[in-house]
Amino acid sequence: MKSPKATSARRPCRTSPALARTPKEAAMHLVRLEFDVSRLEKALEAARNRMARCAQDLERRKREREILLALLGR
């Protein structure tokens, strides 16, 4: 048995940013985007800081290794 046809027009999926139909929807989407941009910028900066600290730690440990190898005569 077939289901009855929908009486209202189908609305497209709400995941696309191009679907803001009103200024209010556009403003809400813009606010979400601004929060996402801010969050991603902070995460990227934190990742850069972690990378710099890891690079410094790696260099320190390499120097320490070289000193220890020299002490052992290798």
PDB file of C-alpha atoms in Angstrom:
ATOM      1  CA  MET A   1       0.000   0.000   0.000  1.00  0.00           C
ATOM      2  CA  LYS A   2       1.371   3.416  -0.958  1.00  0.00           C
ATOM      3  CA  SER A   3       1.688   6.220   1.552  1.00  0.00           C
ATOM      4  CA  PRO A   4      -0.319   9.380   0.880  1.00  0.00           C
ATOM      5  CA  LYS A   5       1.422  12.308  -0.769  1.00  0.00           C
ATOM      6  CA  ALA A   6       2.572  15.126   1.463  1.00  0.00           C
ATOM      7  CA  THR A   7       0.285  18.116   1.421  1.00  0.00           C
ATOM      8  CA  SER A   8       3.023  20.662   2.144  1.00  0.00           C
ATOM      9  CA  ALA A   9       5.954  21.474  -0.108  1.00  0.00           C
ATOM     10  CA  ARG A  10       9.197  19.688   0.683  1.00  0.00           C
ATOM     11  CA  ARG A  11      11.811  21.818   2.378  1.00  0.00           C
ATOM     12  CA  PRO A  12      15.477  21.280   1.519  1.00  0.00           C
ATOM     13  CA  CYS A  13      17.951  19.984   4.076  1.00  0.00           C
ATOM     14  CA  ARG A  14      18.854  22.649   6.673  1.00  0.00           C
ATOM     15  CA  THR A  15      22.574  21.839   6.749  1.00  0.00           C
ATOM     16  CA  SER A  16      23.532  24.072   3.854  1.00  0.00           C
ATOM     17  CA  PRO A  17      24.449  27.681   4.701  1.00  0.00           C
ATOM     18  CA  ALA A  18      22.796  28.915   1.500  1.00  0.00           C
ATOM     19  CA  LEU A  19      19.361  28.053   2.854  1.00  0.00           C
ATOM     20  CA  ALA A  20      18.878  31.044   5.108  1.00  0.00           C
ATOM     21  CA  ARG A  21      15.520  32.319   3.957  1.00  0.00           C
ATOM     22  CA  THR A  22      15.107  35.243   6.298  1.00  0.00           C
ATOM     23  CA  PRO A  23      17.427  37.853   7.776  1.00  0.00           C
ATOM     24  CA  LYS A  24      16.890  36.236  11.187  1.00  0.00           C
ATOM     25  CA  GLU A  25      18.049  32.826   9.911  1.00  0.00           C
ATOM     26  CA  ALA A  26      21.041  34.444   8.223  1.00  0.00           C
ATOM     27  CA  ALA A  27      21.968  36.278  11.432  1.00  0.00           C
ATOM     28  CA  MET A  28      21.720  33.083  13.490  1.00  0.00           C
ATOM     29  CA  HIS A  29      23.870  31.209  10.997  1.00  0.00           C
ATOM     30  CA  LEU A  30      26.406  34.047  10.979  1.00  0.00           C
ATOM     31  CA  VAL A  31      26.657  33.946  14.780  1.00  0.00           C
ATOM     32  CA  ARG A  32      27.299  30.186  14.654  1.00  0.00           C
ATOM     33  CA  LEU A  33      29.941  30.691  11.986  1.00  0.00           C
ATOM     34  CA  GLU A  34      31.653  33.413  14.018  1.00  0.00           C
ATOM     35  CA  PHE A  35      31.828  31.106  17.043  1.00  0.00           C
ATOM     36  CA  ASP A  36      33.198  28.288  14.876  1.00  0.00           C
ATOM     37  CA  VAL A  37      35.833  30.561  13.342  1.00  0.00           C
ATOM     38  CA  SER A  38      36.902  31.776  16.782  1.00  0.00           C
ATOM     39  CA  ARG A  39      37.058  28.227  18.161  1.00  0.00           C
ATOM     40  CA  LEU A  40      39.105  26.992  15.197  1.00  0.00           C
ATOM     41  CA  GLU A  41      41.520  29.934  15.397  1.00  0.00           C
ATOM     42  CA  LYS A  42      42.098  29.244  19.101  1.00  0.00           C
ATOM     43  CA  ALA A  43      42.618  25.537  18.416  1.00  0.00           C
ATOM     44  CA  LEU A  44      45.092  26.326  15.639  1.00  0.00           C
ATOM     45  CA  GLU A  45      47.052  28.692  17.883  1.00  0.00           C
ATOM     46  CA  ALA A  46      47.139  26.072  20.634  1.00  0.00           C
ATOM     47  CA  ALA A  47      48.407  23.484  18.155  1.00  0.00           C
ATOM     48  CA  ARG A  48      51.139  25.867  16.987  1.00  0.00           C
ATOM     49  CA  ASN A  49      52.184  26.478  20.590  1.00  0.00           C
ATOM     50  CA  ARG A  50      52.298  22.720  21.280  1.00  0.00           C
ATOM     51  CA  MET A  51      54.344  22.195  18.129  1.00  0.00           C
ATOM     52  CA  ALA A  52      56.858  24.867  19.182  1.00  0.00           C
ATOM     53  CA  ARG A  53      57.187  23.367  22.676  1.00  0.00           C
ATOM     54  CA  CYS A  54      57.664  19.876  21.222  1.00  0.00           C
ATOM     55  CA  ALA A  55      60.323  21.138  18.815  1.00  0.00           C
ATOM     56  CA  GLN A  56      62.210  22.777  21.701  1.00  0.00           C
ATOM     57  CA  ASP A  57      61.944  19.603  23.770  1.00  0.00           C
ATOM     58  CA  LEU A  58      63.177  17.514  20.839  1.00  0.00           C
ATOM     59  CA  GLU A  59      66.224  19.750  20.336  1.00  0.00           C
ATOM     60  CA  ARG A  60      67.017  19.670  24.052  1.00  0.00           C
ATOM     61  CA  ARG A  61      66.812  15.875  24.138  1.00  0.00           C
ATOM     62  CA  LYS A  62      68.972  15.536  21.012  1.00  0.00           C
ATOM     63  CA  ARG A  63      71.664  17.712  22.625  1.00  0.00           C
ATOM     64  CA  GLU A  64      71.402  15.663  25.808  1.00  0.00           C
ATOM     65  CA  ARG A  65      71.740  12.450  23.788  1.00  0.00           C
ATOM     66  CA  GLU A  66      74.848  13.745  22.031  1.00  0.00           C
ATOM     67  CA  ILE A  67      76.417  14.681  25.387  1.00  0.00           C
ATOM     68  CA  LEU A  68      75.669  11.230  26.824  1.00  0.00           C
ATOM     69  CA  LEU A  69      76.995   9.462  23.731  1.00  0.00           C
ATOM     70  CA  ALA A  70      80.182  11.531  23.945  1.00  0.00           C
ATOM     71  CA  LEU A  71      80.577  10.555  27.600  1.00  0.00           C
ATOM     72  CA  LEU A  72      80.216   6.896  26.663  1.00  0.00           C
ATOM     73  CA  GLY A  73      82.776   7.277  23.867  1.00  0.00           C
ATOM     74  CA  ARG A  74      80.479   6.430  20.976  1.00  0.00           C
TER      75      ARG A  74
END
